[in-house]
Amino acid sequence: MLGYTLHCMCPCAAFDLMHLRAYRFRGEKFGRAFLRIYNCRKCTTCLESDVLIEVTGFSFCLHKFPLINCSPVLRKLISKYSYDEINVCTFALHEIPGGARSFELMAKFCYGEKIELTSSNAVPLLCAAHYLDMTEDYLEGNLVTQTESFLSEIILSNWKETIIALLSCETVFHYANELDIISACLDSLAYKVVYGKSSYPHLQQKMSWNGIAYMDQTPPNLLGSGSSFDWWFDDISLLSLHLFKRFIGLLGAKGHDPVIISNAVIYYAGKYQPGLNPNSTGNWPIDQRMFLEEIVSLLPVQKGVTSTKFLFSVLNTSLMLNSNVKCIESLEKRIGAQLEESTMEDLLVPNLCFAEEKVYDISCIQRIIEQFVKENFHVSEVACNSAGDKCLTEADSKQFAKIEALAKLVNEYLLKISTDTKLTFQQFQSLASAIPTGMRPSDDEFYRAINSYIEYNPQLSDEQKEQLCQLIDIKNLSEDVCREVVQNEKLPLRVTVKALFFEMRHLKRSLIELETDDGIQTVTGTETGNEIDSVEGRDLVTRCGQLQKECQNLKKEMKRIKKAKKVKKANITWGSFFVNKFCSGGRVVKALLAAPNQL
């Protein structure tokens, strides 16, 4: 902490200095002329005190002349309460900034005593000097001028001392704010962060100001952490929330890197609210919800500058604390803009609504996914209306890759929550349809999620199962999964028949490729080609036999459904066409080769 001594050089202020003497009497000797006796401060001169001033529980026994010589405010008060020359003038100054400590320094200055200015007492003393109007207009070299010089030339040029001075503003916040002392300190700190810390002093470095040498005695807890971008995080985290908020605003106004600003906010939040850090634990203070909402408002709005994991952590806490709608919507929007960076664990937001018994908060995740789709609407529309991503620009192709990555993540999430028996059909259906058709690179995992939900919810009606299965793009299933769908008895018959049709198309394509390969192999006449032809041919014949049996079973099932009249006429007509077309005994291979491209 910096130290500097000053005293009033006015001849009048040297009031009776030749007669001042210091002594110890039931108390502590303080300087040359002030004696501390419990809560009393007394100037030890040959003259009796003629003014008694009460300041926040302390009594100051002083003399009128030195006080009225430096302060017009004290002059008026002394004049007002001096009823006669016999009785001591008595009044109170409980509202003076800095309380008894600042008033004692001010009184010593008036008596010509040397006072030590430091970064911790300069701001309260300056506020007290302004309160008593101790300006240059009233007396040359008055307290305001000397304290302001110390603040501007010594404190504001030094990072650590500015921090200490800013912390001291808390006790005199109203006055320091009106005098723009807080703004000056914050602007000095912001300038050093944005443009470098060239004025950052070394510890124990001897410096001088106005010819007076002093030592930088910065406390150990204010030591810097190095030259990296986060060297100032720990120091700034000492500030109260309202000062930290103003400081972050200044950094943003000066165009500082939003990534660094975001990291500073996260560091501050993790220090005072350990619950915001997924890797730490801690107790929440009383004003936890207000603090959380302020932290959210301080995070930069730019996409990708704040960790998605941190945003999810804050979102979980916001839901737990029942934060305001604006805060939660802001978090959901930020997460939705960069949802591709999230993981499965991030999406598992616990349900904190006691009215609903489901394990996870599905509505929250659905809103976040919808926000992501909304932000990438152009890319999804172009991708759905074009063959592949050939029509996409390079930038759109990257965005489309992110959408595909998210689609995989959502499929995993659906599979995870499908085992929750408390999850309603409407909620699962809404979430399953959040990703537009065509955005998934493969529907295999999507099918497994829907199938899992159907298995864990046997109470679903055939119509509900049909609605869920309509979300599956059968064309986007692999051959193995398509075969699995055909054999799945829990799925609606329409879905099974549709899957069978596409499996036959896959088989038809394989037969055509086999014939092409066979022609090439005939020309080359290689032994390896004949061997491959033999193996693949046997596999295809075996699979054709299996499909023939499956078609016969489907034909029987369709006849049973017709008798029971449980299927709509349109479905029966379509199914009859399919069976008659492809399921006649001994004609499977021929039908496959001649089947029209439908669906």
Coordinates of C-alpha atoms in Angstrom, one line a residue:
M1 CA 0.0 0.0 0.0
L2 CA 1.4 3.4 -1.0
G3 CA 2.0 6.0 1.7
Y4 CA 2.4 9.7 1.5
T5 CA 2.5 12.4 4.2
L6 CA 1.1 15.9 3.8
H7 CA 0.2 18.7 6.1
C8 CA -1.3 22.2 5.9
M9 CA 1.3 24.9 5.3
C10 CA -1.0 27.8 6.1
P11 CA 0.6 30.0 8.9
C12 CA -2.7 30.1 10.7
A13 CA -2.8 26.3 10.8
A14 CA 0.3 26.3 12.9
F15 CA -2.0 27.2 15.8
D16 CA 0.0 27.1 19.0
L17 CA 2.3 24.5 17.6
M18 CA 5.1 25.8 19.8
H19 CA 3.0 24.9 22.8
L20 CA 1.8 21.5 21.6
R21 CA 3.0 18.6 23.6
A22 CA 2.2 14.9 23.5
Y23 CA 1.8 12.6 26.5
R24 CA 0.3 9.3 27.5
F25 CA -2.7 9.3 29.9
R26 CA -5.0 6.2 30.1
G27 CA -4.7 5.9 26.4
E28 CA -2.4 5.8 23.3
K29 CA -0.3 8.7 22.1
F30 CA -1.2 9.5 18.5
G31 CA 1.2 11.8 16.7
R32 CA 2.5 14.9 18.4
A33 CA -0.7 16.6 19.3
F34 CA -3.7 14.2 19.4
L35 CA -4.4 11.9 22.3
R36 CA -6.7 8.9 22.1
I37 CA -8.7 8.2 25.3
Y38 CA -11.2 5.5 24.6
N39 CA -13.7 7.1 22.2
C40 CA -12.3 10.5 22.8
R41 CA -9.8 12.4 20.6
K42 CA -8.2 15.4 22.2
C43 CA -5.7 17.9 21.0
T44 CA -3.1 18.2 23.7
T45 CA -2.3 21.9 23.8
C46 CA -1.9 24.4 26.6
L47 CA -5.3 25.9 25.7
E48 CA -8.5 24.3 26.7
S49 CA -10.7 22.9 24.0
D50 CA -13.6 25.2 23.0
V51 CA -15.4 23.0 20.5
L52 CA -16.7 19.4 21.0
I53 CA -17.7 17.6 17.8
E54 CA -19.5 14.2 17.9
V55 CA -18.7 11.9 14.9
T56 CA -20.3 8.4 14.8
G57 CA -19.7 7.6 18.5
F58 CA -16.4 9.5 18.9
S59 CA -15.9 12.8 20.6
F60 CA -13.3 15.3 19.3
C61 CA -12.2 18.0 21.7
L62 CA -10.7 20.6 19.4
H63 CA -10.3 24.4 18.9
K64 CA -12.4 26.6 16.8
F65 CA -9.7 28.6 15.0
P66 CA -7.8 25.8 13.1
L67 CA -11.2 24.4 12.0
I68 CA -12.8 27.6 10.7
N69 CA -9.5 28.5 9.0
C70 CA -9.7 25.4 6.6
S71 CA -13.5 24.7 6.2
P72 CA -16.3 27.1 5.5
V73 CA -18.8 24.4 6.6
L74 CA -17.2 24.0 10.0
R75 CA -17.1 27.8 10.2
K76 CA -20.8 28.0 9.8
L77 CA -21.5 25.2 12.2
I78 CA -19.3 26.7 14.9
S79 CA -20.9 30.1 14.4
K80 CA -24.3 28.5 14.7
Y81 CA -23.7 26.6 17.9
S82 CA -21.5 29.1 19.7
Y83 CA -24.0 30.5 22.1
D84 CA -21.4 32.3 24.4
E85 CA -17.7 32.3 25.2
I86 CA -18.1 30.3 28.4
N87 CA -19.8 27.1 27.2
V88 CA -18.1 24.8 24.8
C89 CA -19.5 24.8 21.3
T90 CA -21.0 21.3 20.7
F91 CA -22.5 19.8 17.6
A92 CA -22.5 16.5 15.7
L93 CA -21.2 15.5 12.2
H94 CA -22.5 11.9 12.0
E95 CA -23.1 12.1 8.2
I96 CA -19.5 13.0 7.2
P97 CA -18.1 10.5 4.7
G98 CA -15.5 8.1 6.2
G99 CA -16.8 8.7 9.7
A100 CA -14.5 9.3 12.6
R101 CA -11.4 8.0 10.8
S102 CA -11.6 10.5 8.0
F103 CA -12.6 13.3 10.4
E104 CA -9.5 12.7 12.5
L105 CA -7.2 12.9 9.5
M106 CA -9.0 16.1 8.5
A107 CA -8.6 17.6 12.0
K108 CA -4.9 16.8 12.0
F109 CA -4.5 18.5 8.7
C110 CA -6.2 21.6 10.1
Y111 CA -3.8 21.6 13.0
G112 CA -0.8 21.4 10.6
E113 CA -0.1 17.8 11.7
K114 CA 1.4 15.5 9.0
I115 CA -1.0 12.9 7.9
E116 CA -0.3 9.8 5.9
L117 CA -2.3 9.3 2.7
T118 CA -2.8 5.7 1.5
S119 CA -4.8 4.1 -1.2
S120 CA -7.2 2.9 1.4
N121 CA -7.9 6.2 3.1
A122 CA -7.5 8.7 0.3
V123 CA -11.0 8.3 -1.2
P124 CA -12.9 8.6 2.1
L125 CA -10.8 11.6 3.1
L126 CA -11.3 13.2 -0.3
C127 CA -15.1 12.7 0.1
A128 CA -14.9 14.2 3.6
A129 CA -12.9 17.2 2.3
H130 CA -15.6 17.8 -0.3
Y131 CA -18.3 17.4 2.3
L132 CA -16.6 20.2 4.4
D133 CA -15.9 22.2 1.3
M134 CA -12.1 22.4 2.0
T135 CA -11.3 23.6 -1.5
E136 CA -8.7 25.8 -3.1
D137 CA -11.2 28.7 -3.3
Y138 CA -11.3 28.9 0.5
L139 CA -7.6 28.2 1.3
E140 CA -4.6 27.7 -0.9
G141 CA -3.2 24.2 -0.7
N142 CA -6.3 22.9 1.0
L143 CA -7.1 19.3 1.6
V144 CA -9.2 18.7 -1.5
T145 CA -6.4 19.8 -3.8
Q146 CA -3.7 17.7 -2.1
T147 CA -5.8 14.6 -1.9
E148 CA -6.9 14.8 -5.5
S149 CA -3.3 15.2 -6.6
F150 CA -2.4 12.0 -4.7
L151 CA -5.3 10.2 -6.2
S152 CA -4.6 11.1 -9.8
E153 CA -0.8 11.1 -9.8
I154 CA -0.2 8.1 -7.5
I155 CA -3.2 5.8 -7.2
L156 CA -4.7 5.9 -10.7
S157 CA -1.3 5.2 -12.3
N158 CA -0.9 2.0 -10.3
W159 CA -3.1 -1.1 -10.9
K160 CA -3.0 -2.5 -7.4
E161 CA -3.5 0.8 -5.6
T162 CA -6.5 1.6 -7.8
I163 CA -8.0 -1.7 -6.8
I164 CA -7.5 -0.9 -3.1
A165 CA -8.9 2.6 -3.6
L166 CA -11.9 1.2 -5.4
L167 CA -12.6 -1.2 -2.6
S168 CA -12.5 1.7 -0.2
C169 CA -15.2 3.5 -2.2
E170 CA -17.8 1.0 -0.8
T171 CA -18.0 2.8 2.6
V172 CA -18.6 6.2 0.9
F173 CA -20.2 4.9 -2.3
H174 CA -22.8 7.7 -2.7
Y175 CA -20.2 10.5 -2.4
A176 CA -17.5 8.7 -4.4
N177 CA -20.0 8.1 -7.2
E178 CA -21.2 11.7 -7.3
L179 CA -17.5 13.0 -7.4
D180 CA -16.8 10.5 -10.3
I181 CA -14.1 8.9 -8.2
I182 CA -15.5 5.4 -8.9
S183 CA -15.7 6.2 -12.7
A184 CA -12.1 7.4 -12.7
C185 CA -10.9 4.2 -10.9
L186 CA -12.9 1.9 -13.2
D187 CA -11.8 3.6 -16.3
S188 CA -8.2 3.4 -15.2
L189 CA -8.5 -0.3 -14.6
A190 CA -10.3 -0.9 -17.9
Y191 CA -7.7 1.0 -19.8
K192 CA -4.9 -1.1 -18.4
V193 CA -6.8 -4.3 -19.2
V194 CA -7.5 -3.3 -22.8
Y195 CA -4.3 -1.6 -23.7
G196 CA -1.8 -3.4 -21.4
K197 CA -0.5 -3.1 -17.9
S198 CA 2.7 -1.0 -18.6
S199 CA 2.1 0.9 -15.4
Y200 CA 1.8 -2.3 -13.4
P201 CA 4.5 -1.7 -10.7
H202 CA 6.9 -4.3 -9.3
L203 CA 6.7 -5.2 -5.6
Q204 CA 9.0 -3.5 -3.2
Q205 CA 10.0 -0.9 -5.8
K206 CA 11.0 2.4 -4.4
M207 CA 9.2 5.3 -6.0
S208 CA 8.8 9.0 -5.4
W209 CA 6.2 11.7 -5.8
N210 CA 6.9 15.4 -5.2
G211 CA 10.3 14.4 -3.9
I212 CA 8.9 12.1 -1.2
A213 CA 10.1 8.6 -1.3
Y214 CA 7.7 5.7 -0.5
M215 CA 7.6 2.0 -0.8
D216 CA 4.9 0.0 -2.7
Q217 CA 3.7 -2.4 0.0
T218 CA 1.0 -4.2 -2.0
P219 CA -0.7 -6.9 0.1
P220 CA 0.2 -10.5 -0.9
N221 CA -3.5 -11.3 -1.8
L222 CA -3.3 -8.7 -4.6
L223 CA -0.3 -10.2 -6.4
G224 CA -0.7 -10.7 -10.2
S225 CA -1.0 -14.1 -11.7
G226 CA 1.3 -13.6 -14.6
S227 CA 1.3 -12.1 -18.1
S228 CA -1.5 -14.2 -19.6
F229 CA -4.9 -12.8 -20.6
D230 CA -6.3 -13.7 -17.2
W231 CA -3.7 -11.8 -15.1
W232 CA -6.4 -9.4 -13.8
F233 CA -9.2 -11.9 -13.1
D234 CA -8.4 -12.5 -9.4
D235 CA -7.9 -8.8 -8.6
I236 CA -11.2 -7.7 -10.3
S237 CA -13.1 -10.5 -8.5
L238 CA -12.5 -8.6 -5.2
L239 CA -15.0 -6.0 -6.4
S240 CA -18.6 -6.0 -5.4
L241 CA -21.2 -7.1 -8.0
H242 CA -22.3 -3.6 -8.9
L243 CA -18.7 -2.4 -9.4
F244 CA -17.8 -5.5 -11.3
K245 CA -20.9 -5.0 -13.5
R246 CA -19.8 -1.4 -14.4
F247 CA -16.2 -2.6 -15.1
I248 CA -17.4 -5.3 -17.5
G249 CA -19.6 -2.7 -19.2
L250 CA -16.5 -0.5 -19.7
L251 CA -14.5 -3.4 -21.2
G252 CA -17.3 -4.1 -23.7
A253 CA -17.6 -0.4 -24.6
K254 CA -13.8 -0.3 -25.3
G255 CA -14.2 -3.3 -27.6
H256 CA -12.3 -5.8 -25.5
D257 CA -12.3 -9.5 -26.6
P258 CA -15.7 -10.9 -25.7
V259 CA -14.1 -14.3 -25.0
I260 CA -11.9 -12.8 -22.3
I261 CA -14.8 -10.9 -20.9
S262 CA -16.9 -14.1 -20.8
N263 CA -14.0 -15.9 -19.0
A264 CA -13.8 -13.1 -16.5
V265 CA -17.5 -13.3 -15.7
I266 CA -17.3 -17.1 -15.3
Y267 CA -14.3 -16.7 -13.0
Y268 CA -16.2 -14.1 -10.9
A269 CA -19.3 -16.3 -10.8
G270 CA -17.3 -19.4 -9.8
K271 CA -15.6 -17.6 -7.0
Y272 CA -18.8 -16.2 -5.3
Q273 CA -21.2 -18.9 -6.4
P274 CA -19.4 -22.2 -6.5
G275 CA -22.7 -23.9 -7.6
L276 CA -22.3 -22.3 -11.0
N277 CA -19.1 -24.3 -11.5
P278 CA -20.0 -27.9 -12.5
N279 CA -16.8 -29.1 -10.8
S280 CA -17.2 -27.4 -7.5
T281 CA -19.6 -27.3 -4.6
G282 CA -20.6 -24.5 -2.2
N283 CA -23.4 -22.8 -0.3
W284 CA -25.5 -20.2 -1.9
P285 CA -26.0 -16.8 -0.2
I286 CA -29.4 -15.2 0.4
D287 CA -29.3 -13.1 -2.8
Q288 CA -28.4 -16.1 -5.0
R289 CA -31.1 -15.6 -7.6
M290 CA -30.4 -11.9 -8.1
F291 CA -26.7 -12.7 -8.4
L292 CA -27.4 -15.4 -11.0
E293 CA -29.6 -13.1 -13.1
E294 CA -26.9 -10.4 -13.1
I295 CA -24.3 -12.9 -14.2
V296 CA -26.4 -14.0 -17.1
S297 CA -26.9 -10.3 -18.1
L298 CA -23.1 -9.8 -18.1
L299 CA -22.3 -12.6 -20.4
P300 CA -21.4 -11.4 -23.9
V301 CA -24.2 -12.0 -26.5
Q302 CA -21.8 -13.1 -29.2
K303 CA -22.2 -16.8 -30.3
G304 CA -19.6 -19.2 -29.1
V305 CA -17.8 -17.0 -26.7
T306 CA -19.2 -18.7 -23.6
S307 CA -18.9 -22.4 -22.9
T308 CA -22.0 -24.4 -23.6
K309 CA -21.4 -26.5 -20.6
F310 CA -21.3 -23.4 -18.4
L311 CA -24.5 -22.1 -19.9
F312 CA -26.2 -25.4 -19.2
S313 CA -24.9 -25.3 -15.6
V314 CA -26.3 -21.8 -15.1
L315 CA -29.6 -22.9 -16.8
N316 CA -30.0 -25.8 -14.3
T317 CA -29.4 -23.5 -11.4
S318 CA -31.8 -20.9 -12.8
L319 CA -34.5 -23.5 -13.1
M320 CA -33.8 -24.6 -9.5
L321 CA -34.0 -21.0 -8.2
N322 CA -37.0 -20.2 -10.3
S323 CA -35.3 -17.3 -11.9
N324 CA -37.3 -14.8 -14.0
V325 CA -38.5 -15.7 -17.5
K326 CA -36.1 -13.2 -19.1
C327 CA -33.1 -14.9 -17.6
I328 CA -34.2 -18.4 -18.6
E329 CA -35.2 -17.4 -22.1
S330 CA -31.8 -15.7 -22.6
L331 CA -30.0 -18.8 -21.5
E332 CA -32.1 -21.0 -23.8
K333 CA -31.4 -18.7 -26.7
R334 CA -27.7 -18.6 -26.1
I335 CA -27.5 -22.4 -25.8
G336 CA -29.7 -22.9 -28.8
A337 CA -27.3 -20.8 -30.9
Q338 CA -24.4 -23.2 -30.2
L339 CA -26.2 -26.4 -29.3
E340 CA -23.9 -28.5 -31.5
E341 CA -21.1 -28.0 -28.9
S342 CA -23.2 -29.8 -26.2
T343 CA -22.9 -33.4 -25.0
M344 CA -25.5 -35.9 -23.9
E345 CA -24.8 -35.1 -20.2
D346 CA -25.6 -31.4 -20.9
L347 CA -29.0 -32.2 -22.3
L348 CA -30.1 -34.2 -19.2
V349 CA -31.7 -31.2 -17.5
P350 CA -33.5 -32.5 -14.4
N351 CA -37.1 -31.8 -14.0
L352 CA -37.7 -29.6 -11.0
C353 CA -41.5 -29.2 -11.4
F354 CA -43.2 -31.2 -8.7
A355 CA -46.4 -31.2 -10.7
E356 CA -44.8 -33.4 -13.3
E357 CA -43.3 -36.8 -12.4
K358 CA -41.0 -37.2 -15.4
V359 CA -37.3 -37.3 -14.7
Y360 CA -36.0 -34.8 -17.2
D361 CA -37.2 -31.3 -18.3
I362 CA -38.2 -32.2 -21.9
S363 CA -39.9 -28.8 -22.6
C364 CA -36.7 -26.9 -21.9
I365 CA -34.7 -29.0 -24.3
Q366 CA -37.3 -28.9 -26.9
R367 CA -37.3 -25.1 -26.9
I368 CA -33.5 -25.1 -27.1
I369 CA -33.6 -27.5 -30.1
E370 CA -36.3 -25.4 -31.8
Q371 CA -34.1 -22.3 -31.3
F372 CA -31.2 -24.1 -33.0
V373 CA -33.3 -25.2 -35.9
K374 CA -34.7 -21.6 -36.2
E375 CA -31.2 -20.2 -36.4
N376 CA -30.2 -22.7 -39.1
F377 CA -33.6 -22.5 -41.0
H378 CA -32.0 -21.5 -44.3
V379 CA -29.5 -24.3 -44.3
S380 CA -32.2 -26.9 -43.4
E381 CA -34.5 -25.7 -46.1
V382 CA -31.9 -25.8 -48.8
A383 CA -30.7 -29.2 -47.6
C384 CA -34.2 -30.7 -47.6
N385 CA -35.0 -29.4 -51.1
S386 CA -31.7 -30.3 -52.7
A387 CA -30.0 -33.6 -53.5
G388 CA -27.4 -34.0 -50.8
D389 CA -25.5 -30.9 -49.9
K390 CA -24.1 -30.1 -53.4
C391 CA -26.3 -27.0 -53.7
L392 CA -24.9 -25.6 -50.4
T393 CA -22.2 -23.0 -50.1
E394 CA -19.1 -23.8 -48.2
A395 CA -20.3 -21.9 -45.2
D396 CA -23.7 -23.6 -45.4
S397 CA -22.1 -27.0 -45.7
K398 CA -20.3 -26.4 -42.4
Q399 CA -23.6 -25.4 -40.8
F400 CA -25.3 -28.5 -42.3
A401 CA -22.5 -30.7 -40.8
K402 CA -23.3 -29.1 -37.4
I403 CA -27.0 -29.9 -37.9
E404 CA -26.2 -33.5 -38.7
A405 CA -24.0 -33.7 -35.6
L406 CA -26.9 -32.3 -33.5
A407 CA -29.3 -34.8 -35.0
K408 CA -27.1 -37.6 -33.8
L409 CA -27.0 -36.1 -30.4
V410 CA -30.8 -35.7 -30.3
N411 CA -31.3 -39.3 -31.3
E412 CA -29.1 -40.4 -28.4
Y413 CA -31.1 -38.1 -26.1
L414 CA -34.4 -39.6 -27.3
L415 CA -33.1 -43.1 -26.7
K416 CA -32.1 -42.0 -23.2
I417 CA -35.5 -40.5 -22.2
S418 CA -37.5 -43.2 -24.0
T419 CA -37.3 -45.4 -20.9
D420 CA -39.1 -42.8 -18.7
T421 CA -42.5 -44.2 -18.3
K422 CA -43.8 -40.9 -17.0
L423 CA -43.0 -39.2 -20.3
T424 CA -46.3 -38.5 -22.2
F425 CA -46.9 -39.3 -25.8
Q426 CA -47.3 -35.6 -26.7
Q427 CA -44.0 -34.7 -25.1
F428 CA -42.1 -37.4 -26.8
Q429 CA -43.7 -36.8 -30.2
S430 CA -43.0 -33.1 -30.0
L431 CA -39.4 -33.6 -29.2
A432 CA -39.0 -36.3 -31.8
S433 CA -40.4 -34.0 -34.5
A434 CA -38.2 -31.1 -33.5
I435 CA -35.5 -32.1 -36.0
P436 CA -36.9 -31.7 -39.5
T437 CA -37.0 -34.8 -41.8
G438 CA -33.8 -35.1 -43.9
M439 CA -31.6 -33.5 -41.3
R440 CA -30.4 -36.9 -39.9
P441 CA -27.5 -38.6 -41.7
S442 CA -29.2 -41.9 -40.7
D443 CA -32.5 -42.8 -39.1
D444 CA -31.2 -46.0 -37.5
E445 CA -30.8 -44.5 -34.0
F446 CA -33.9 -42.5 -34.4
Y447 CA -35.9 -45.8 -35.1
R448 CA -34.3 -47.4 -32.0
A449 CA -35.4 -44.5 -29.8
I450 CA -39.0 -44.7 -31.1
N451 CA -39.0 -48.5 -30.8
S452 CA -37.7 -48.2 -27.2
Y453 CA -40.5 -45.8 -26.3
I454 CA -43.1 -48.1 -27.8
E455 CA -41.7 -51.0 -25.8
Y456 CA -41.7 -49.1 -22.5
N457 CA -45.2 -47.8 -23.1
P458 CA -47.4 -50.7 -24.1
Q459 CA -50.5 -48.7 -23.4
L460 CA -50.0 -46.7 -26.7
S461 CA -52.7 -47.1 -29.2
D462 CA -52.1 -48.2 -32.8
E463 CA -52.8 -44.7 -34.0
Q464 CA -50.2 -43.3 -31.6
K465 CA -47.6 -45.8 -32.8
E466 CA -48.5 -44.9 -36.4
Q467 CA -47.9 -41.2 -35.7
L468 CA -44.5 -41.9 -34.2
C469 CA -43.4 -44.2 -36.9
Q470 CA -44.4 -41.7 -39.6
L471 CA -41.5 -39.6 -38.3
I472 CA -39.1 -42.3 -39.4
D473 CA -37.7 -41.9 -42.9
I474 CA -37.7 -45.5 -44.0
K475 CA -35.5 -44.7 -47.0
N476 CA -32.8 -43.4 -44.6
L477 CA -32.5 -46.7 -42.7
S478 CA -29.6 -49.1 -43.3
E479 CA -30.3 -52.6 -44.7
D480 CA -29.8 -54.3 -41.4
V481 CA -32.1 -51.9 -39.5
C482 CA -34.7 -52.1 -42.3
R483 CA -34.7 -55.9 -41.9
E484 CA -35.1 -55.4 -38.2
V485 CA -38.2 -53.2 -38.8
V486 CA -39.7 -55.9 -41.0
Q487 CA -39.4 -58.5 -38.2
N488 CA -40.6 -56.1 -35.5
E489 CA -44.1 -57.3 -34.5
K490 CA -44.8 -54.3 -32.2
L491 CA -44.8 -51.8 -35.1
P492 CA -47.9 -51.0 -37.1
L493 CA -48.4 -53.2 -40.2
R494 CA -48.2 -50.3 -42.6
V495 CA -44.7 -49.5 -41.3
T496 CA -43.6 -53.1 -41.6
V497 CA -44.9 -53.4 -45.2
K498 CA -43.2 -50.1 -46.1
A499 CA -39.9 -51.4 -44.7
L500 CA -40.3 -54.6 -46.6
F501 CA -40.8 -52.8 -49.8
F502 CA -37.6 -50.8 -49.3
E503 CA -35.7 -54.0 -48.3
M504 CA -36.8 -55.5 -51.6
R505 CA -35.5 -52.4 -53.4
H506 CA -32.2 -52.9 -51.6
L507 CA -32.2 -56.5 -52.7
K508 CA -33.1 -55.6 -56.3
R509 CA -30.2 -53.1 -56.4
S510 CA -27.9 -55.9 -55.1
L511 CA -29.1 -58.3 -57.8
I512 CA -28.6 -55.7 -60.5
E513 CA -25.1 -55.0 -59.2
L514 CA -24.4 -58.8 -59.1
E515 CA -25.5 -59.2 -62.7
T516 CA -23.2 -56.3 -63.7
D517 CA -20.3 -57.8 -61.8
D518 CA -21.1 -61.2 -63.3
G519 CA -20.8 -59.8 -66.8
I520 CA -17.4 -58.3 -66.0
Q521 CA -16.3 -61.5 -64.4
T522 CA -17.3 -63.5 -67.5
V523 CA -15.1 -61.3 -69.6
T524 CA -12.1 -61.6 -67.3
G525 CA -12.8 -65.3 -66.5
T526 CA -11.0 -65.1 -63.2
E527 CA -11.4 -67.8 -60.6
T528 CA -11.8 -65.2 -57.8
G529 CA -14.8 -63.6 -59.7
N530 CA -16.5 -66.9 -60.0
E531 CA -16.0 -67.6 -56.3
I532 CA -17.5 -64.2 -55.4
D533 CA -20.4 -64.8 -57.8
S534 CA -21.1 -68.1 -56.2
V535 CA -21.1 -66.8 -52.6
E536 CA -23.2 -63.7 -53.2
G537 CA -25.6 -65.6 -55.4
R538 CA -26.3 -68.1 -52.6
D539 CA -26.9 -65.3 -50.1
L540 CA -29.4 -63.5 -52.4
V541 CA -31.3 -66.7 -53.1
T542 CA -31.5 -67.4 -49.4
R543 CA -32.7 -63.9 -48.6
C544 CA -35.3 -64.2 -51.4
G545 CA -36.7 -67.3 -49.8
Q546 CA -36.9 -65.5 -46.5
L547 CA -38.7 -62.6 -48.1
Q548 CA -41.2 -65.0 -49.8
K549 CA -42.1 -66.5 -46.4
E550 CA -42.4 -63.0 -44.9
C551 CA -44.7 -61.9 -47.7
Q552 CA -46.9 -65.0 -47.3
N553 CA -47.2 -64.2 -43.6
L554 CA -48.1 -60.7 -44.4
K555 CA -50.7 -61.8 -46.8
K556 CA -52.3 -64.0 -44.1
E557 CA -52.1 -61.0 -41.7
M558 CA -53.8 -58.7 -44.2
K559 CA -56.6 -61.2 -44.7
R560 CA -57.1 -61.4 -40.9
I561 CA -57.2 -57.6 -40.6
K562 CA -59.7 -57.4 -43.5
K563 CA -62.0 -59.7 -41.6
A564 CA -61.6 -57.8 -38.4
K565 CA -62.1 -54.4 -40.2
K566 CA -59.5 -52.7 -38.1
V567 CA -57.6 -51.0 -40.9
K568 CA -58.7 -48.2 -43.1
K569 CA -59.8 -49.0 -46.6
A570 CA -56.9 -47.1 -48.1
N571 CA -54.3 -49.1 -46.2
I572 CA -56.0 -52.4 -47.1
T573 CA -56.0 -51.4 -50.8
W574 CA -52.4 -50.4 -50.7
G575 CA -51.4 -53.6 -48.8
S576 CA -53.4 -55.8 -51.2
F577 CA -51.6 -54.2 -54.2
F578 CA -48.3 -54.8 -52.5
V579 CA -49.0 -58.5 -51.7
N580 CA -50.5 -59.3 -55.1
K581 CA -47.6 -57.6 -56.8
F582 CA -44.7 -59.1 -54.9
C583 CA -45.9 -62.1 -52.9
S584 CA -47.1 -64.6 -55.5
G585 CA -45.3 -67.9 -54.8
G586 CA -42.2 -68.5 -56.9
R587 CA -42.2 -65.0 -58.5
V588 CA -40.3 -63.0 -55.9
V589 CA -37.0 -62.6 -57.9
K590 CA -38.9 -61.8 -61.1
A591 CA -41.1 -59.2 -59.3
L592 CA -38.0 -57.6 -57.7
L593 CA -36.4 -57.0 -61.1
A594 CA -39.6 -55.6 -62.5
A595 CA -40.9 -53.6 -59.5
P596 CA -41.7 -50.0 -60.2
N597 CA -40.0 -47.2 -58.1
Q598 CA -42.7 -46.3 -55.5
L599 CA -42.7 -44.3 -52.3

